[in-house]
mmCIF file of C-alpha atoms in Angstrom:
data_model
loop_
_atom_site.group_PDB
_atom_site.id
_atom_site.type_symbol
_atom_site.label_atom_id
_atom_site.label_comp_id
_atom_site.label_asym_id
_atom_site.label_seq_id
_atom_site.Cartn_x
_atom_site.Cartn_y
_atom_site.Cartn_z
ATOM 1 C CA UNK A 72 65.162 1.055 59.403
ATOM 2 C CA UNK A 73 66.661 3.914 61.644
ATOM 3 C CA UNK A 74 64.354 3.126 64.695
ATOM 4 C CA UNK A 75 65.518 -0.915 64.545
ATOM 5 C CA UNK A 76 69.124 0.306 64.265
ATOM 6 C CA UNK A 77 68.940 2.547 67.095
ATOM 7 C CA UNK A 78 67.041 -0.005 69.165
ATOM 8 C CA UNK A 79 69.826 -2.584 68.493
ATOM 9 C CA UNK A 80 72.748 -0.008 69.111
ATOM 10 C CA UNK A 81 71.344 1.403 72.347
ATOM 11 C CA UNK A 82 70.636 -2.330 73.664
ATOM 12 C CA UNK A 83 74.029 -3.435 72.827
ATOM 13 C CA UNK A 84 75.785 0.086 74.367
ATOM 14 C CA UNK A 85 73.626 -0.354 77.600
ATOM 15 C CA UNK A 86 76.687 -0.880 80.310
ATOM 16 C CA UNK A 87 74.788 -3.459 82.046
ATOM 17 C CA UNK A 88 74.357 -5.130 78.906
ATOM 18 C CA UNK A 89 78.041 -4.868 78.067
ATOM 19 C CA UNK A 90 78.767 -6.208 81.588
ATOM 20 C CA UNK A 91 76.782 -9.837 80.631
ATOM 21 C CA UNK A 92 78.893 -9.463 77.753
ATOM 22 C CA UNK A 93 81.818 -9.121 78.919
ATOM 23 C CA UNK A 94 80.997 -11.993 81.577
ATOM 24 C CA UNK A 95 79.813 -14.306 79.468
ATOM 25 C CA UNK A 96 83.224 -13.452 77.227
ATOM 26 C CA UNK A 97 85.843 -13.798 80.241
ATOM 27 C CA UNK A 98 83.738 -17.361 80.735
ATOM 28 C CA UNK A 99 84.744 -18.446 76.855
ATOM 29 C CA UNK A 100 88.285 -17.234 77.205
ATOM 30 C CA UNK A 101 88.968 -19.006 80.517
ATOM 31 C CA UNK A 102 87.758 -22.244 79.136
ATOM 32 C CA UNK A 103 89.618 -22.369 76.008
ATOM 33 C CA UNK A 104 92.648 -20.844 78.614
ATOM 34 C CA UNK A 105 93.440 -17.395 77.750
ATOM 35 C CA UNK A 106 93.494 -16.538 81.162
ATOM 36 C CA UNK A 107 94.519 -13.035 80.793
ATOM 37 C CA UNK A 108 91.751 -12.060 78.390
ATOM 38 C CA UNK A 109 89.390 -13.122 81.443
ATOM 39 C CA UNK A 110 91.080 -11.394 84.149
ATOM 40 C CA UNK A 111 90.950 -8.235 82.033
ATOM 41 C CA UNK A 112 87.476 -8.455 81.073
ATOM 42 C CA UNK A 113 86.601 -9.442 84.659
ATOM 43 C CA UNK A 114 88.403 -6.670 85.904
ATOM 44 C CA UNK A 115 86.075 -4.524 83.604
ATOM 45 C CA UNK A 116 83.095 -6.064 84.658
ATOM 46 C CA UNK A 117 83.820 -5.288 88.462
ATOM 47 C CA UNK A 118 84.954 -1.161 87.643
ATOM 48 C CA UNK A 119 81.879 -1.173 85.898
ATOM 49 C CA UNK A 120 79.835 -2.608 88.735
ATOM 50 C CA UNK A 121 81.464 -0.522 91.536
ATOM 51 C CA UNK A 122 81.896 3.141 89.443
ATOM 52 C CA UNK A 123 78.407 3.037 87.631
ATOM 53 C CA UNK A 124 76.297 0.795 90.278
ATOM 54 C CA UNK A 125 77.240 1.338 93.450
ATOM 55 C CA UNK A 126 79.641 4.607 92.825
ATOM 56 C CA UNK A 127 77.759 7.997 91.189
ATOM 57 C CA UNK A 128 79.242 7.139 87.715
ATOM 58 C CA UNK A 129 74.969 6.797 86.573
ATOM 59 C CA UNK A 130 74.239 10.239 88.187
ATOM 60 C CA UNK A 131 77.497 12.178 86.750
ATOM 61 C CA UNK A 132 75.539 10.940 83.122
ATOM 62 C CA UNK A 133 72.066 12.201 83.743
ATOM 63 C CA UNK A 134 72.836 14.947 85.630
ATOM 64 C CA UNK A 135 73.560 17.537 82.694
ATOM 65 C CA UNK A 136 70.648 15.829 80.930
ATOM 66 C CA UNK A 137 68.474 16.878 83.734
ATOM 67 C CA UNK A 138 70.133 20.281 84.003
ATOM 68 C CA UNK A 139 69.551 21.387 80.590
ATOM 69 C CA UNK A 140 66.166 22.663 80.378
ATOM 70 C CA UNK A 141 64.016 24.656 83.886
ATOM 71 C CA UNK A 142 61.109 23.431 85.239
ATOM 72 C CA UNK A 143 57.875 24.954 84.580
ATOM 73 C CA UNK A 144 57.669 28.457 86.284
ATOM 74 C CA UNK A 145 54.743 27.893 88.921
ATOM 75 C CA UNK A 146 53.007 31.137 87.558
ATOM 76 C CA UNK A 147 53.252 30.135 83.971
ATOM 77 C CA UNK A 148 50.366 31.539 81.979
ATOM 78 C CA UNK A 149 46.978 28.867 80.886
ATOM 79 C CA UNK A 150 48.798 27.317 77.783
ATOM 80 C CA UNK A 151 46.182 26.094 74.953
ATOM 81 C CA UNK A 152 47.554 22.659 76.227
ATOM 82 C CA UNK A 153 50.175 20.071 77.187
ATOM 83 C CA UNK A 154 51.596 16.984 74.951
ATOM 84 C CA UNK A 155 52.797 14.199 77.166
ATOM 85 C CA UNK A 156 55.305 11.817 75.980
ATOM 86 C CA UNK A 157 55.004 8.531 76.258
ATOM 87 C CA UNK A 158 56.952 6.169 78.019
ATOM 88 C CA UNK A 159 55.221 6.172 81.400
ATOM 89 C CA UNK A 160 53.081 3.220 81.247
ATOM 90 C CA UNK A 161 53.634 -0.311 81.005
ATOM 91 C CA UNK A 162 51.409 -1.370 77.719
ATOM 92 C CA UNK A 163 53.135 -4.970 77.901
ATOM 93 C CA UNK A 164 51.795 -5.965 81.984
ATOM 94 C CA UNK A 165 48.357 -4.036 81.844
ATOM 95 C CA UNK A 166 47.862 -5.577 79.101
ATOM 96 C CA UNK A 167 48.753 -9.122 81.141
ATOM 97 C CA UNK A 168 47.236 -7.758 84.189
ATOM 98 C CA UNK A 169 44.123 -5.994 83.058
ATOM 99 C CA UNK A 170 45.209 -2.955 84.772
ATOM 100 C CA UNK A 171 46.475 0.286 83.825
ATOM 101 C CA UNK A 172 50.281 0.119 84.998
ATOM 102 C CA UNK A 173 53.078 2.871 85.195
ATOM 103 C CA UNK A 174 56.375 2.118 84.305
ATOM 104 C CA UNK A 175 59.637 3.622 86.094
ATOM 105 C CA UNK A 176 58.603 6.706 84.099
ATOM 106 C CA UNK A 177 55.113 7.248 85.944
ATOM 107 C CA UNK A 178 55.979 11.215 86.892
ATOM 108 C CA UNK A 179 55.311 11.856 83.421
ATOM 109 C CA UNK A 180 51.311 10.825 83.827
ATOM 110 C CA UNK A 181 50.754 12.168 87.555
ATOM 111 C CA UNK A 182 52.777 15.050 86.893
ATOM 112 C CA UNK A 183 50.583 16.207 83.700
ATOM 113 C CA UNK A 184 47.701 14.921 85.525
ATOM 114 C CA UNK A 185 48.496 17.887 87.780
ATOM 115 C CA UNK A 186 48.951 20.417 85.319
ATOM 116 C CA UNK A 187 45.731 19.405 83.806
ATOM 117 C CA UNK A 188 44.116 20.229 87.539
ATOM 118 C CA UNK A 189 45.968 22.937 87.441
ATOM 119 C CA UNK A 190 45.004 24.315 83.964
ATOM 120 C CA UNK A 191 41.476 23.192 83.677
ATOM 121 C CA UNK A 192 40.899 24.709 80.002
ATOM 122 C CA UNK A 193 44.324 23.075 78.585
ATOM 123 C CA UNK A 194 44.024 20.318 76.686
ATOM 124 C CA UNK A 195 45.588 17.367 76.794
ATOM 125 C CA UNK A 196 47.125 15.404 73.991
ATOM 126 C CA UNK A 197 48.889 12.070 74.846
ATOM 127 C CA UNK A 198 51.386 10.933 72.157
ATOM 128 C CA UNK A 199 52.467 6.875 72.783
ATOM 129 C CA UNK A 200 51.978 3.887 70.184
ATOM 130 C CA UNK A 201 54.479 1.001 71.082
ATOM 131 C CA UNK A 202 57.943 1.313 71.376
ATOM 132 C CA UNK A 203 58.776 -2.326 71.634
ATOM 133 C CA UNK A 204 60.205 -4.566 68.859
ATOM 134 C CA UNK A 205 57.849 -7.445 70.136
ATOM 135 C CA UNK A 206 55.416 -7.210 72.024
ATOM 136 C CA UNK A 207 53.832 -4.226 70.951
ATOM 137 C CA UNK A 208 50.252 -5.037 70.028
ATOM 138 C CA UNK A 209 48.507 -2.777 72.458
ATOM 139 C CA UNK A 210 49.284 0.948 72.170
ATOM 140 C CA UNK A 211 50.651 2.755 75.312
ATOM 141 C CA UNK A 212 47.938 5.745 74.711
ATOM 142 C CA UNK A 213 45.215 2.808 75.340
ATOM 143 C CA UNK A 214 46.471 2.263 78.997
ATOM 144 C CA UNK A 215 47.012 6.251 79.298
ATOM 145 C CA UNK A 216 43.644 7.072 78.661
ATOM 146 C CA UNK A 217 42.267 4.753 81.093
ATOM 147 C CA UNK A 218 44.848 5.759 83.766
ATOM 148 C CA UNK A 219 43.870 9.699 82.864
ATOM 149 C CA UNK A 220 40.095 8.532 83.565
ATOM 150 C CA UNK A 221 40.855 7.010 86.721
ATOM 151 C CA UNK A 222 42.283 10.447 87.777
ATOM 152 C CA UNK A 223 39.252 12.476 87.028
ATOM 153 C CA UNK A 224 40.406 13.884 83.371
ATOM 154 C CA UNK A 225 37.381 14.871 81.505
ATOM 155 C CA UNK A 226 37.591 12.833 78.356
ATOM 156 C CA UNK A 227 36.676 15.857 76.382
ATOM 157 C CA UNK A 228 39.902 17.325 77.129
ATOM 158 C CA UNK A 229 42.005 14.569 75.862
ATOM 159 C CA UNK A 230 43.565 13.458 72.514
ATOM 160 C CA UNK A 231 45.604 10.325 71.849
ATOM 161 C CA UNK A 232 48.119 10.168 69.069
ATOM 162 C CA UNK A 233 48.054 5.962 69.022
ATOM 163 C CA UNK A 234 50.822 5.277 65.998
ATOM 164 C CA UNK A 235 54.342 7.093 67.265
ATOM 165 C CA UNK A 236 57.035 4.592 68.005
ATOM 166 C CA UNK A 237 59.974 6.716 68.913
ATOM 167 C CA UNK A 238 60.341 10.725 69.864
ATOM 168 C CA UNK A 239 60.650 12.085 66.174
ATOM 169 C CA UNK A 240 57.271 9.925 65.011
ATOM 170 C CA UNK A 241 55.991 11.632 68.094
ATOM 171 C CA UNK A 242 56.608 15.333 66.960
ATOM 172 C CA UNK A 243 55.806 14.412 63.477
ATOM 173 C CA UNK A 244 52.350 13.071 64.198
ATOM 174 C CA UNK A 245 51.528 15.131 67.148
ATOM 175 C CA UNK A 246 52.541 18.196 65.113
ATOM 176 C CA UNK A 247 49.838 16.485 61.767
ATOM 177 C CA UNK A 248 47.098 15.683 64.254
ATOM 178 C CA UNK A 249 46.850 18.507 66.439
ATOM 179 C CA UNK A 250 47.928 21.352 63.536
ATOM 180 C CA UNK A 251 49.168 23.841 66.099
ATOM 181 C CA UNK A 252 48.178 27.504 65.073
ATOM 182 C CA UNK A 253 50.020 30.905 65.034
ATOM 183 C CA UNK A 254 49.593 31.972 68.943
ATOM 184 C CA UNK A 255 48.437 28.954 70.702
ATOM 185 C CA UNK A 256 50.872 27.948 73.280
ATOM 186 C CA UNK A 257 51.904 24.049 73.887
ATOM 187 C CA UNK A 258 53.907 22.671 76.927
ATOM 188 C CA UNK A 259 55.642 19.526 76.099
ATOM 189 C CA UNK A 260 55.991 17.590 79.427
ATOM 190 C CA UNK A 261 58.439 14.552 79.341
ATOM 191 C CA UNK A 262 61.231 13.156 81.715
ATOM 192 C CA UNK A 263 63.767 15.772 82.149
ATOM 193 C CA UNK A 264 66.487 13.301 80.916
ATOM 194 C CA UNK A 265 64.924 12.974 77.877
ATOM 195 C CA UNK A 266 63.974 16.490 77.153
ATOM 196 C CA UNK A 267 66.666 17.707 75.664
ATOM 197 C CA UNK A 268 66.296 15.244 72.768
ATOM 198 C CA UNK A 269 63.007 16.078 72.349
ATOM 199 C CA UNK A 270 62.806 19.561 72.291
ATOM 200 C CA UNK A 271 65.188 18.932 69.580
ATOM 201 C CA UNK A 272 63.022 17.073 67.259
ATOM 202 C CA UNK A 273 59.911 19.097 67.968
ATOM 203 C CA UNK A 274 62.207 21.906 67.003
ATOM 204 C CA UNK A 275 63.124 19.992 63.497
ATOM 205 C CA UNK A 276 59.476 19.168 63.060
ATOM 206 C CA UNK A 277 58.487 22.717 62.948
ATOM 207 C CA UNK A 278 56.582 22.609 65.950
ATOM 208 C CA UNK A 279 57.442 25.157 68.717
ATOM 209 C CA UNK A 280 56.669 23.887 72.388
ATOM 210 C CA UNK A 281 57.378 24.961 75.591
ATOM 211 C CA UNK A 282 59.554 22.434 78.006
ATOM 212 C CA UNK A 283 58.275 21.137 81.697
ATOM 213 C CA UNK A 284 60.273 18.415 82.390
ATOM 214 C CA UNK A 285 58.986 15.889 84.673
ATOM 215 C CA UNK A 286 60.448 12.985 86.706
ATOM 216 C CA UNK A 287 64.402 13.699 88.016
ATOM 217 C CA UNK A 288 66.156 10.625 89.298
ATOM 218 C CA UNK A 289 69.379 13.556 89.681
ATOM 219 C CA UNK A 290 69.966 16.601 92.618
ATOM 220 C CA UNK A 291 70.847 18.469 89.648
ATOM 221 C CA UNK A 292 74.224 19.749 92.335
ATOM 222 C CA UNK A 293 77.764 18.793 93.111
ATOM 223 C CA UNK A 294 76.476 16.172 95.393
ATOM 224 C CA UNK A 295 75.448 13.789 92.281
ATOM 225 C CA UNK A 296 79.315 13.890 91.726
ATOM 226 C CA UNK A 297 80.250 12.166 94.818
ATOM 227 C CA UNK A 298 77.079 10.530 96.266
ATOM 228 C CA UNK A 299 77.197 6.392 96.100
ATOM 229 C CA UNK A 300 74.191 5.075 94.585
ATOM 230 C CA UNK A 301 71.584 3.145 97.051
ATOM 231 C CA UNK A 302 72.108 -0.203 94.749
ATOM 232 C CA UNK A 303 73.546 -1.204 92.099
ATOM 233 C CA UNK A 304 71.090 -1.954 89.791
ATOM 234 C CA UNK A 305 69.412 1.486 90.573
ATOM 235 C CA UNK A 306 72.895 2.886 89.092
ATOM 236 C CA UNK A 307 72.995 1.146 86.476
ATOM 237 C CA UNK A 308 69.713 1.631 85.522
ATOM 238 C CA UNK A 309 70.438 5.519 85.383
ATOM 239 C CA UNK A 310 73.516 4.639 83.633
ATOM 240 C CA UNK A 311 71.844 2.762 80.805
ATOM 241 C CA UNK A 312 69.218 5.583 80.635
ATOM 242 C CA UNK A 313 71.893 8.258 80.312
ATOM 243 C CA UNK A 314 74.122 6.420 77.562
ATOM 244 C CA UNK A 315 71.141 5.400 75.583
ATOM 245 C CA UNK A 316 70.141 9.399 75.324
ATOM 246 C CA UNK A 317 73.637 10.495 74.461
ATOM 247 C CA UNK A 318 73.372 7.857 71.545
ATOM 248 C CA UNK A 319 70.121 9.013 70.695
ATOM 249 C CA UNK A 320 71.407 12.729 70.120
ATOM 250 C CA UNK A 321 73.991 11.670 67.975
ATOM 251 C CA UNK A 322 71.983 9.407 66.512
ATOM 252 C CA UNK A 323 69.485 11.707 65.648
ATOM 253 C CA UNK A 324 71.625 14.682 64.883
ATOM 254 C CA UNK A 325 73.638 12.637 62.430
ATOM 255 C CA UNK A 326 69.921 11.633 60.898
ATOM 256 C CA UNK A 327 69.591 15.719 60.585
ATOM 257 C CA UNK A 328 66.488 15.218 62.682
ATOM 258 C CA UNK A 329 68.146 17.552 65.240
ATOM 259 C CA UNK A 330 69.900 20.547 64.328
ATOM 260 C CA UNK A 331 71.834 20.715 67.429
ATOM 261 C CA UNK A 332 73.844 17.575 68.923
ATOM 262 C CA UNK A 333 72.923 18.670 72.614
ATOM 263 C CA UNK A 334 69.770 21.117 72.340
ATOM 264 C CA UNK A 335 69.049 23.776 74.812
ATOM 265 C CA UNK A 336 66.839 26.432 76.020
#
C-alpha cells in the first residue's frame, strides 16, 4: 500500500504536474467567471515556469542532493563488488523496440560498467524489477543484463535481483539474495540525487555499503544558484526529480525505514 501511496503523492507534487493543474483549474474558473481565481492561478503557473524551468529554481533542489555523499576515491581498494540501482533503463520501449534502451538515468549502467573494467574480480549485482504501476510486465534487470552483455561483462560476474519495485524492496532483497558477510566490501552505485535516500534504507536494512554516486545533472557550486536552465522542460524535469526525493525521505523516514530524514556520510 505504501509504494501506491507514494507513487500517487509524488505524481501529484511533481511541479510540472501541478502546473497542468493549475491550468486546467484557471480554465474552469474563467468559464464559470471567477476571473480572479484564474489570474492567480495563471500567475502561478507562469512563476513556476520562469523560476523552476527556465530560472535555476530545479538546480537550487538537487544540488544538496548531489552534494551529500563524495564520489568514489579513484584509488579505492578492489571491493568484493558493486550493486547498481535500477532506474537506468527503459523496460517499457525495449520492450516495444526489441532493444536494450537507457533511460535519462543511463550513467548509472555505463558508469558501473566502468567500475566493473576497472575492478575485474568485483562482482556485479543488478537490483531492478518494475517500478511502474502499469506497464510493468518485463523486469528492468532483463534489459540490464543484455545491455551489460553488449558491453563485454562476463556473465559469470553478474547477479540480477528481478522482484524490487522501489529502493527499500531493493535493499531488502539485495541484502536476502546476496547475504553479505562480515568483511566483504559492497559499493552501492546509484544517481547521486538519489543516494542519499538510499544509503538510508540500506542502512535500515542492515546492510552496510559503500556510496559512488553516479550521474550529476548539478555543478555541485554557487553557480547552480544563479545559472538559467538551457530549457524549460530540462528544469523542470530536475525540479520534479528533486521534489519527488525530498518526499521520498520523509516519506520513508516517517515509514521508520530511514532513521535519518536527510542521511549522510
Amino acid at each position: 500500500m505504501f509504494f501506491y501511496l507514494s507513487k500517487i503523492l509524488w505524481f501529484f507534487a511533481a511541479p510540472s504536474n501541478l502546473m497542468v493543474v493549475a491550468t486546467g483549474l484557471a480554465l474552469l474558473a474563467l468559464y464559470f467567471g471567477f476571473r480572479r481565481i484564474s489570474r492567480g492561478l495563471l500567475w502561478m503557473v507562469v512563476i513556476f515556469a520562469v523560476f523552476f524551468g527556465l530560472g535555476p529554481g530545479g538546480q537550487v533542489l538537487l544540488s544538496p542532493l548531489e552534494n551529500r555523499f563524495p564520489q568514489l576515491p579513484a584509488d579505492f581498494p578492489a571491493p568484493t563488488g558493486f550493486i547498481v540501482l535500477g532506474g537506468g533503463v527503459d523496460e517499457v520501449v525495449s520492450t516495444a523496440r526489441g532493444s536494450a534502451e537507457l533511460s535519462e538515468a543511463g550513467t548509472r549502467m555505463t558508469a558501473s560498467a566502468a567500475l566493473a573494467y576497472r575492478y575485474p574480480n568485483a562482482r556485479i549485482v543488478f537490483t531492478g524489477g518494475s517500478g511502474r504501476i502499469l506497464g510493468g510486465d518485463v523486469s528492468e534487470a532483463e534489459v540490464a543484463r543484455r545491455i551489460y552483455t553488449s558491453l563485454g561483462i562476463s556473465p559469470e560476474r553478474m547477479t540480477f535481483e528481478e522482484e524490487s519495485r522501489n529502493t527499500w524492496e531493493n535493499a531488502v532483497f539485495t541484502r536476502d539474495l546476496i547475504k553479505p558477510k562480515p568483511g566483504e566490501v559492497w559499493v552501492l552505485v546509484t544517481s547521486a540525487y538519489h543516494m542519499p535516500r538510499s544509503m538510508g534504507l540500506f542502512r535500515k536494512a542492515g546492510f552496510p555499503v559503500v556510496p559512488a554516486p553516479v550521474d550529476y545533472a548539478t555543478r555541485g557550486t554557487w553557480y547552480d544558484f544563479i545559472r538559467p536552465s538551457a530549457e524549460t522542460s530540462l528544469g523542470l524535469r530536475r525540479t520534479d526529480r528533486a521534489v519527488r526525493e525530498y518526499i521520498g525521505l520523509f516519506a520513508y523516514y516517517l515509514s521508520g525505514k530511514s532513521e535519518a530524514l536527510f542521511p549522510g556520510p
